[in-house]
PDB file of C-alpha atoms in Angstrom:
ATOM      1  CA  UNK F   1     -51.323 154.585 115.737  1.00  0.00           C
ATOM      2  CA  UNK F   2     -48.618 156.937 117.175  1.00  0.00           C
ATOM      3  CA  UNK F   3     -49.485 155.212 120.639  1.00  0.00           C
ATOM      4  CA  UNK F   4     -48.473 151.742 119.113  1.00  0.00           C
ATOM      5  CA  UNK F   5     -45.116 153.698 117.243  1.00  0.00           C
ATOM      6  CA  UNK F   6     -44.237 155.161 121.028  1.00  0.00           C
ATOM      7  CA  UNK F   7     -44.766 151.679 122.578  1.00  0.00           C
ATOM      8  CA  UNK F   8     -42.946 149.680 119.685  1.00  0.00           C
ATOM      9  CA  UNK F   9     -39.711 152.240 120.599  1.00  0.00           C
ATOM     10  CA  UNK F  10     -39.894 151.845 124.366  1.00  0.00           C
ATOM     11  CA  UNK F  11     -39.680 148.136 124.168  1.00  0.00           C
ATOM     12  CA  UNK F  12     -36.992 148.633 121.182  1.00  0.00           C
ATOM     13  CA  UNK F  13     -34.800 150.693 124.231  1.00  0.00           C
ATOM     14  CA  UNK F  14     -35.557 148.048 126.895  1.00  0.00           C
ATOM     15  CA  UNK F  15     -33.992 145.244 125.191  1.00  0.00           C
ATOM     16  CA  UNK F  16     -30.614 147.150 124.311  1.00  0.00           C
ATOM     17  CA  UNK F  17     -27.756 145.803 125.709  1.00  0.00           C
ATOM     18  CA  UNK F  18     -24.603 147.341 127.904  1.00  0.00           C
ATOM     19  CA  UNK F  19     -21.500 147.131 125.963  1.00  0.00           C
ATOM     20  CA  UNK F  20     -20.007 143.709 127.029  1.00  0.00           C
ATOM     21  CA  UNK F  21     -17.004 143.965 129.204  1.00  0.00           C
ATOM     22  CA  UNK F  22     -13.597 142.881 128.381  1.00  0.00           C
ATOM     23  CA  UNK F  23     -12.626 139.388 129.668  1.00  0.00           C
ATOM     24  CA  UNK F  24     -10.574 139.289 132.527  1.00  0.00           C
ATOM     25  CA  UNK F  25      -6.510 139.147 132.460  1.00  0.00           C
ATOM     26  CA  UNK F  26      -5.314 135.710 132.815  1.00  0.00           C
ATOM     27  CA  UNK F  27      -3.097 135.221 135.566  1.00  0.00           C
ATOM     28  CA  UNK F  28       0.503 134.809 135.017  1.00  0.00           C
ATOM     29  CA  UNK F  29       1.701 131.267 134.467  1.00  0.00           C
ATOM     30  CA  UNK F  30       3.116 129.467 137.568  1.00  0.00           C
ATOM     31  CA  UNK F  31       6.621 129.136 138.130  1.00  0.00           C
ATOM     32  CA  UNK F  32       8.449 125.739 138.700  1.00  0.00           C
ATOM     33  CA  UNK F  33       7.680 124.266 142.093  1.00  0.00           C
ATOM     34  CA  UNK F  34      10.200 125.585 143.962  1.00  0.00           C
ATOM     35  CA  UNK F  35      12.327 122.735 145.052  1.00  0.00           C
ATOM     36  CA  UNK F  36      13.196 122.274 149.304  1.00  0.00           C
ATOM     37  CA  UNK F  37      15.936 124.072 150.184  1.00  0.00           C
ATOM     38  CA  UNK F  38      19.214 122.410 151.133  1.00  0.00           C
ATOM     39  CA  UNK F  39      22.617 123.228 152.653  1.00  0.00           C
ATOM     40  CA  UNK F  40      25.769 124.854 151.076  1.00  0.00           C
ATOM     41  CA  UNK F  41      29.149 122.837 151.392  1.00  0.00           C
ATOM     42  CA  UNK F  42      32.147 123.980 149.597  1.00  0.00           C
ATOM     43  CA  UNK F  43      32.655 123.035 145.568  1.00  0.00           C
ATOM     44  CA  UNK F  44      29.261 122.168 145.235  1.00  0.00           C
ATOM     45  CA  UNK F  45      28.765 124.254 141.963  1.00  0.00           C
ATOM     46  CA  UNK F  46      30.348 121.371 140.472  1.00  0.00           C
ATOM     47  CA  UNK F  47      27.423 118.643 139.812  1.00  0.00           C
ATOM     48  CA  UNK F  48      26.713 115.519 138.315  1.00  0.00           C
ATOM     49  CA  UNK F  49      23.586 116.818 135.565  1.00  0.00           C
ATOM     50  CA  UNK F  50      23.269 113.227 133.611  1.00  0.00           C
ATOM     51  CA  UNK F  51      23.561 109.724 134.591  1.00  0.00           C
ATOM     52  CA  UNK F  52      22.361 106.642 132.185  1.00  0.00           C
ATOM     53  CA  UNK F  53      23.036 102.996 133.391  1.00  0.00           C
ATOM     54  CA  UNK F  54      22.945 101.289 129.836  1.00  0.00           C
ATOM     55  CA  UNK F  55      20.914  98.121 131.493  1.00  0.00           C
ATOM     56  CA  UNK F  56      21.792  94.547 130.188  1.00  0.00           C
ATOM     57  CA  UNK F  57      22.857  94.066 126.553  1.00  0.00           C
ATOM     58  CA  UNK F  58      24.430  97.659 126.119  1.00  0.00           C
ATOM     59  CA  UNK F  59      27.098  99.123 127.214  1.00  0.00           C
ATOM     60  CA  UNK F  60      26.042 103.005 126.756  1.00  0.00           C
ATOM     61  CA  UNK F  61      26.878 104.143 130.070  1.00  0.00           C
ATOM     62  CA  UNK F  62      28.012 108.131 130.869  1.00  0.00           C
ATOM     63  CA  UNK F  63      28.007 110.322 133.248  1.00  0.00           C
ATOM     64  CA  UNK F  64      28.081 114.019 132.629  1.00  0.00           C
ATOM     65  CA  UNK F  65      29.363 116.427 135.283  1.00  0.00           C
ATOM     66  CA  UNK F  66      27.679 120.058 134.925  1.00  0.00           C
ATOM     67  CA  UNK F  67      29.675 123.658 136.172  1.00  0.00           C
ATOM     68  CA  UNK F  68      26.999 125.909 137.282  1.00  0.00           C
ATOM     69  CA  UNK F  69      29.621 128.201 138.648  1.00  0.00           C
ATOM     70  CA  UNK F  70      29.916 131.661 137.657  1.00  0.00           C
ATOM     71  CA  UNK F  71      33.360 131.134 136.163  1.00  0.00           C
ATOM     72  CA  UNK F  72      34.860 128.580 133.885  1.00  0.00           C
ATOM     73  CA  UNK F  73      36.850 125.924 136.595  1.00  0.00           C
ATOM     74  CA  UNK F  74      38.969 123.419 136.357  1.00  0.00           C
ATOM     75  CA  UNK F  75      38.247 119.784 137.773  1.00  0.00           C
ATOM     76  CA  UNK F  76      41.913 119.560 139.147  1.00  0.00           C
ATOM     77  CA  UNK F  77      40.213 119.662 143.032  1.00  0.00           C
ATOM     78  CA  UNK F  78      37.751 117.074 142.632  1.00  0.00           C
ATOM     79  CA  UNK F  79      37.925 113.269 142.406  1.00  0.00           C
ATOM     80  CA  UNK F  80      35.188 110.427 141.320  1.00  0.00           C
ATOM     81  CA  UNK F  81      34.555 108.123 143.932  1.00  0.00           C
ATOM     82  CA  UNK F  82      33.203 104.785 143.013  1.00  0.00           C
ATOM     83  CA  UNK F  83      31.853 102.019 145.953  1.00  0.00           C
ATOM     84  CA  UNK F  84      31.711  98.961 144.014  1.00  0.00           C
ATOM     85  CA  UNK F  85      29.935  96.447 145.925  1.00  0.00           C
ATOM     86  CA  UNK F  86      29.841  98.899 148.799  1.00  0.00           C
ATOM     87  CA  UNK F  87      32.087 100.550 151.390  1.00  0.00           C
ATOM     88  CA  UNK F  88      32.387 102.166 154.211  1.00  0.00           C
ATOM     89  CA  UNK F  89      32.532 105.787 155.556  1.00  0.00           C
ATOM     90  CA  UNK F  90      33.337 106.730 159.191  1.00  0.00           C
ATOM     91  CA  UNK F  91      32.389 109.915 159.649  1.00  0.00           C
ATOM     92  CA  UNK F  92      28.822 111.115 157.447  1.00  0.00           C
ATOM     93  CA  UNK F  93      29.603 113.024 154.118  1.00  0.00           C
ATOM     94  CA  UNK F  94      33.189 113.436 155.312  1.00  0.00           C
ATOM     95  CA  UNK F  95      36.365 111.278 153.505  1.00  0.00           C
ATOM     96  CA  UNK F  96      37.132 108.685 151.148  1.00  0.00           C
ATOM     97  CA  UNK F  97      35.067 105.551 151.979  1.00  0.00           C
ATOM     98  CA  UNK F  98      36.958 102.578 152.773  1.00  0.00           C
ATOM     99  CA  UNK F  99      37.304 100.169 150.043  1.00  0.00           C
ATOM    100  CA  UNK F 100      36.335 102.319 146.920  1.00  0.00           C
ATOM    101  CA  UNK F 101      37.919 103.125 144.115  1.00  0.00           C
ATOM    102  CA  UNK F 102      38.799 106.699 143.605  1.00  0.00           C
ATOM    103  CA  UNK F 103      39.825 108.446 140.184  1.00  0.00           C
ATOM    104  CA  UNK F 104      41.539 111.681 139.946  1.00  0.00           C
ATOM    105  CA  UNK F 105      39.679 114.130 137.831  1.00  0.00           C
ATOM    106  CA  UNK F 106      41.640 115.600 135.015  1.00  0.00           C
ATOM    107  CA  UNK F 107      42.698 119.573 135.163  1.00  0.00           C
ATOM    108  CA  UNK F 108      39.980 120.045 132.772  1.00  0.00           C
ATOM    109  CA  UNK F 109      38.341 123.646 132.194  1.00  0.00           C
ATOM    110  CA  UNK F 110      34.588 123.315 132.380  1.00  0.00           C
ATOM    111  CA  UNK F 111      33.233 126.662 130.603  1.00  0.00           C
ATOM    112  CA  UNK F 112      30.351 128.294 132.780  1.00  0.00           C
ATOM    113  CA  UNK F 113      26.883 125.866 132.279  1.00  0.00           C
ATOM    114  CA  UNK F 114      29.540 123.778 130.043  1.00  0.00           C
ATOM    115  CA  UNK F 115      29.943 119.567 130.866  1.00  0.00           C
ATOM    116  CA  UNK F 116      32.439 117.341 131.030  1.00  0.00           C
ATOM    117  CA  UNK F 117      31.381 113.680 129.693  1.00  0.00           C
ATOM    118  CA  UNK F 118      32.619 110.424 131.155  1.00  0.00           C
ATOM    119  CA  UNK F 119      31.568 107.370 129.306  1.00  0.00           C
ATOM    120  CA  UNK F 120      31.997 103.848 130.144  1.00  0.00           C
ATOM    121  CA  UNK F 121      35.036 101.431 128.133  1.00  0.00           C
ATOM    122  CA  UNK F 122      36.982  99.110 129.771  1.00  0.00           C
ATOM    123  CA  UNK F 123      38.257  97.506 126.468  1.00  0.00           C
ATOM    124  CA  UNK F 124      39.014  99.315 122.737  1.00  0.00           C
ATOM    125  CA  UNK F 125      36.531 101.574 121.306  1.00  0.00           C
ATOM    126  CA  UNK F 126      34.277  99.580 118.714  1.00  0.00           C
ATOM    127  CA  UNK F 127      34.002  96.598 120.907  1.00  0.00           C
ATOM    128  CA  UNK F 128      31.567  95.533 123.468  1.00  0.00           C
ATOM    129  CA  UNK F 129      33.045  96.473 126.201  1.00  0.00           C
ATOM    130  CA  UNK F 130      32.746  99.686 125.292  1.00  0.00           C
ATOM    131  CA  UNK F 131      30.289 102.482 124.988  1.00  0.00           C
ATOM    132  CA  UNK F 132      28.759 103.335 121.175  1.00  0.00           C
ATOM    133  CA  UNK F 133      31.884 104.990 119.661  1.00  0.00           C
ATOM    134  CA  UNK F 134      29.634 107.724 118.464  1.00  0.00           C
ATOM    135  CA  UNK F 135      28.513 108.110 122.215  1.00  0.00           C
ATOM    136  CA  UNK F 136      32.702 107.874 123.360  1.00  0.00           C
ATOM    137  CA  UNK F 137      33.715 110.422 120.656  1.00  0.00           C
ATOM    138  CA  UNK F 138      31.239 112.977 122.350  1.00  0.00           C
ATOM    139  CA  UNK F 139      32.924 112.545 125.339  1.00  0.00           C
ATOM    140  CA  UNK F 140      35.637 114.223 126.859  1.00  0.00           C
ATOM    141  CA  UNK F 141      37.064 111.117 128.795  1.00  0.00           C
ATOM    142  CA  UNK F 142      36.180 107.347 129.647  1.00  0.00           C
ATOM    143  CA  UNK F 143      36.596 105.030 132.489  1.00  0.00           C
ATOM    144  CA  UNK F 144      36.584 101.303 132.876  1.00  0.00           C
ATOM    145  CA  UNK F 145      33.978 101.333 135.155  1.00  0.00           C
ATOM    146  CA  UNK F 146      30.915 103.588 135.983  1.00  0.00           C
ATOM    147  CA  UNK F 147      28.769 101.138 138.504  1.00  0.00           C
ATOM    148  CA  UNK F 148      25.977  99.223 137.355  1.00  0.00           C
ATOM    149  CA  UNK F 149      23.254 101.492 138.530  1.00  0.00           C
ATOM    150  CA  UNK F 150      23.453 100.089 142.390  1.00  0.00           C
ATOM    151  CA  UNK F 151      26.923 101.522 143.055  1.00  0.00           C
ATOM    152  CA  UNK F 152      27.460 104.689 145.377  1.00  0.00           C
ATOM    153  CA  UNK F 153      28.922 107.545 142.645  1.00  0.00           C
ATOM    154  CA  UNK F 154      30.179 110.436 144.548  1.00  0.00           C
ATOM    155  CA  UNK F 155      31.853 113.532 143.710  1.00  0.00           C
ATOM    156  CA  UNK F 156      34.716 114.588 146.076  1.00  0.00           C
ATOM    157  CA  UNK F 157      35.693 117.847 146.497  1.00  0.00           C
ATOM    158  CA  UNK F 158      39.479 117.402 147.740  1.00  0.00           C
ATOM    159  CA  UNK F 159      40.577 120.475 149.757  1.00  0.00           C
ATOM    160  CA  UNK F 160      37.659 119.663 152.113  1.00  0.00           C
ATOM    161  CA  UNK F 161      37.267 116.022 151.915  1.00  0.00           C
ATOM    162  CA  UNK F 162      33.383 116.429 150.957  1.00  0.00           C
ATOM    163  CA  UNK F 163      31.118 115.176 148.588  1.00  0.00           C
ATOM    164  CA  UNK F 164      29.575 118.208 146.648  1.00  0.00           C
ATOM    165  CA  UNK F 165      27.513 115.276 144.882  1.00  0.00           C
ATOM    166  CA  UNK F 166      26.494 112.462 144.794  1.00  0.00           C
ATOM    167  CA  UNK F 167      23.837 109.631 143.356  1.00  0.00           C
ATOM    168  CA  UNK F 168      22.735 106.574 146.124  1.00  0.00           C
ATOM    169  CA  UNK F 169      24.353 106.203 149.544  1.00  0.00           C
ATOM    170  CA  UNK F 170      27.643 104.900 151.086  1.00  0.00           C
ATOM    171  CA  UNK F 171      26.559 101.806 153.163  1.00  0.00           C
ATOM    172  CA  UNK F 172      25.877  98.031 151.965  1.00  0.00           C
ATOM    173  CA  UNK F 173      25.743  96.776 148.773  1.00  0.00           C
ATOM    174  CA  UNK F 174      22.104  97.891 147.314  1.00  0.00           C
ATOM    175  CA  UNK F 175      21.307  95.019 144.732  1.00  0.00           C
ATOM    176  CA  UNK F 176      18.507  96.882 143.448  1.00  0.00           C
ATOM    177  CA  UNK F 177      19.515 100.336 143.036  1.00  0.00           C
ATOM    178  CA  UNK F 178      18.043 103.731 144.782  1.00  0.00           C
ATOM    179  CA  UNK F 179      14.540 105.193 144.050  1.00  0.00           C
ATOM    180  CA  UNK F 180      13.981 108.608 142.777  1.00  0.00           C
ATOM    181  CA  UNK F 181      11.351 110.784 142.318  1.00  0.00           C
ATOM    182  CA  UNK F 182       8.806 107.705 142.948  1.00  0.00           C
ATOM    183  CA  UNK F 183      10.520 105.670 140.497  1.00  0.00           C
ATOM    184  CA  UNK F 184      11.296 102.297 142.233  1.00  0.00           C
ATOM    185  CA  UNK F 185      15.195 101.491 141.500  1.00  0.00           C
ATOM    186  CA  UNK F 186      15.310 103.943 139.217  1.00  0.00           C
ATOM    187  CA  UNK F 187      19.432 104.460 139.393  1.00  0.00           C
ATOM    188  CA  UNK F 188      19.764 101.350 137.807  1.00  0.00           C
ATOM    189  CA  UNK F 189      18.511 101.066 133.766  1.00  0.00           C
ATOM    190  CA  UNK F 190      17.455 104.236 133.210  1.00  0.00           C
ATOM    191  CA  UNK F 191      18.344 107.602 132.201  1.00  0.00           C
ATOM    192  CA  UNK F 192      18.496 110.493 135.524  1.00  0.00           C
ATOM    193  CA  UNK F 193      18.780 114.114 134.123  1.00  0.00           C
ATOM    194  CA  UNK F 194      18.827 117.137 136.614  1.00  0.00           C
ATOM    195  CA  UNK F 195      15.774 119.421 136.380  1.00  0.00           C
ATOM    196  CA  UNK F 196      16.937 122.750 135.521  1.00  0.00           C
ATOM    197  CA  UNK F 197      16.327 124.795 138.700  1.00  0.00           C
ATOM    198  CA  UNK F 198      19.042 122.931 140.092  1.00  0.00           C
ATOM    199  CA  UNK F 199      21.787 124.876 139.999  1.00  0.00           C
ATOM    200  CA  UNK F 200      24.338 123.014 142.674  1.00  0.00           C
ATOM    201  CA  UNK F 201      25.106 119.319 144.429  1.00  0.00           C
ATOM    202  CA  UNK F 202      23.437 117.034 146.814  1.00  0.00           C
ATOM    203  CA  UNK F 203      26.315 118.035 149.187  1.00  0.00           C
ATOM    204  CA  UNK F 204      26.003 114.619 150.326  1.00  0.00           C
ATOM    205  CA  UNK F 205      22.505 113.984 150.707  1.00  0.00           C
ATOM    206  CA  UNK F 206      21.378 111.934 148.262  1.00  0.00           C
ATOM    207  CA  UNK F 207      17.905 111.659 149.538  1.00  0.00           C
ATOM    208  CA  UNK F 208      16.448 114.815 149.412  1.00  0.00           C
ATOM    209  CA  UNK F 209      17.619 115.314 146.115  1.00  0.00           C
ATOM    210  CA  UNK F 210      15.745 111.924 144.819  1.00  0.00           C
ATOM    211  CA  UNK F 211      12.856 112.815 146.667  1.00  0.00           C
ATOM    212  CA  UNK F 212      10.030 110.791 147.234  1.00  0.00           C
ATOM    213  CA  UNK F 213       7.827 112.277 144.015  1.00  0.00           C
ATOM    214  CA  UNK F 214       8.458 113.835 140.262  1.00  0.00           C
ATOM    215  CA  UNK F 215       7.575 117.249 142.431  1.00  0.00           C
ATOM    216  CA  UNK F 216      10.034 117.287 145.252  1.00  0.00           C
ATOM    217  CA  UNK F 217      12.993 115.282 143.490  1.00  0.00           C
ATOM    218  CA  UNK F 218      15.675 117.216 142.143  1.00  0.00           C
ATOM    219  CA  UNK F 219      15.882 114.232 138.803  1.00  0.00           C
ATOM    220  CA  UNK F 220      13.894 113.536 135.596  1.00  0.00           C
ATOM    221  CA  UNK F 221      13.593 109.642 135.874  1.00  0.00           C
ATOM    222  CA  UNK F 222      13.746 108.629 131.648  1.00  0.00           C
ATOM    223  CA  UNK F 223      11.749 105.425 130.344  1.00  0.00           C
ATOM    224  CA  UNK F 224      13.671 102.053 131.324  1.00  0.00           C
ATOM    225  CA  UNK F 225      16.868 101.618 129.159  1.00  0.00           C
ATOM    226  CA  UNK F 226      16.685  97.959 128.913  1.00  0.00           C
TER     227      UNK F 226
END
């Protein structure tokens, strides 16, 4: 009997367990995919950060111009270049195109990470030709025309003659808009918002920052606005 008692309490102690281990530490979550790296030109803290091309039947366009400068500045040095139809640039990144329309900015101050809102109205506000006059009273200025979506937009820093932005490319007229981030003519009836990691302009290269993917384009392409 007290063989059976010993044996019964040997097996009892055989079948005890190590105290379980405590799970392993997740790893940190992954940051952002860093975006390709891209040159410096001068003004380029100055950025375009929204652009919607209403589509047909609405005339809801904007375009929002971001300051991701360390300072409050004033838009007195810069200028909105518009190619409607296209135009024509000699030298690469460098001058007003021939043949488009150019609009001096206002001496506006832009607080640091604040906007400045353009929207679209040739006509009087309340009418068709007009944006939503809930959409023009949030903005801080309007302008008869803002492209249809297959226009070159540029932002033209004046002391230097450069573009510290811009959205499609100076050339012929592009009937169908640019692609970006995969998107196919994506400038044209839909909504482009900047990803946040960007923090300056295109400095005139308006293909790397549309990218060929959602993961190397420097734009969140919105649902069709038509």
């Amino acid at each position: 009997m007290a063989t059976l008692i010993l044996f019964s309490a040997s097996l009892q102690h055989a079948f005890v367990l190590p105290p379980a281990s405590p799970p392993p530490a997740l790893p940190p979550p992954s940051p952002p995919p860093a975006l390709p790296r891209q040159a410096r030109c001068r003004g380029d803290c100055i950025f375009f950060s929204e652009y919607l091309e209403a589509g047909p039947g609405s005339a809801d366009t904007y375009l929002e111009i971001f300051n991701g400068c360390p300072t409050a500045m004033s838009l007195e040095n810069y200028k909105l270049v518009l190619c409607r139809e296209g135009c024509v640039l000699a030298v690469p990144g460098v001058g007003v195109p021939e043949g488009s329309v150019v609009v001096n900015l206002p001496n506006f101050m832009v607080a640091e990470h604040g906007t400045f809102v353009i929207t679209y109205c040739e006509g009087q506000p309340g009418t068709a030709s007009c944006a939503d006059g809930n959409l023009v009273g949030r903005g801080d200025a309007s302008y008869r025309d803002l492209g249809d979506g297959n226009e070159f937009i540029g932002l033209l820093f004046a002391p230097s003659l450069t573009f510290a932005d811009q959205i499609g490319t100076v050339g012929e007229y592009n009937l169908d808009g640019w692609d970006v981030a995969g998107v196919a003519s994506a400038t044209r009836d839909h909504k482009l918002t900047r990803k946040p990691q960007v923090s300056r302009g295109n400095c005139g290269d308006w293909p790397q920052s549309a990218g060929i993917g959602e993961s190397d384009s420097q734009w969140i392409v919105g649902p069709p606005t038509r």
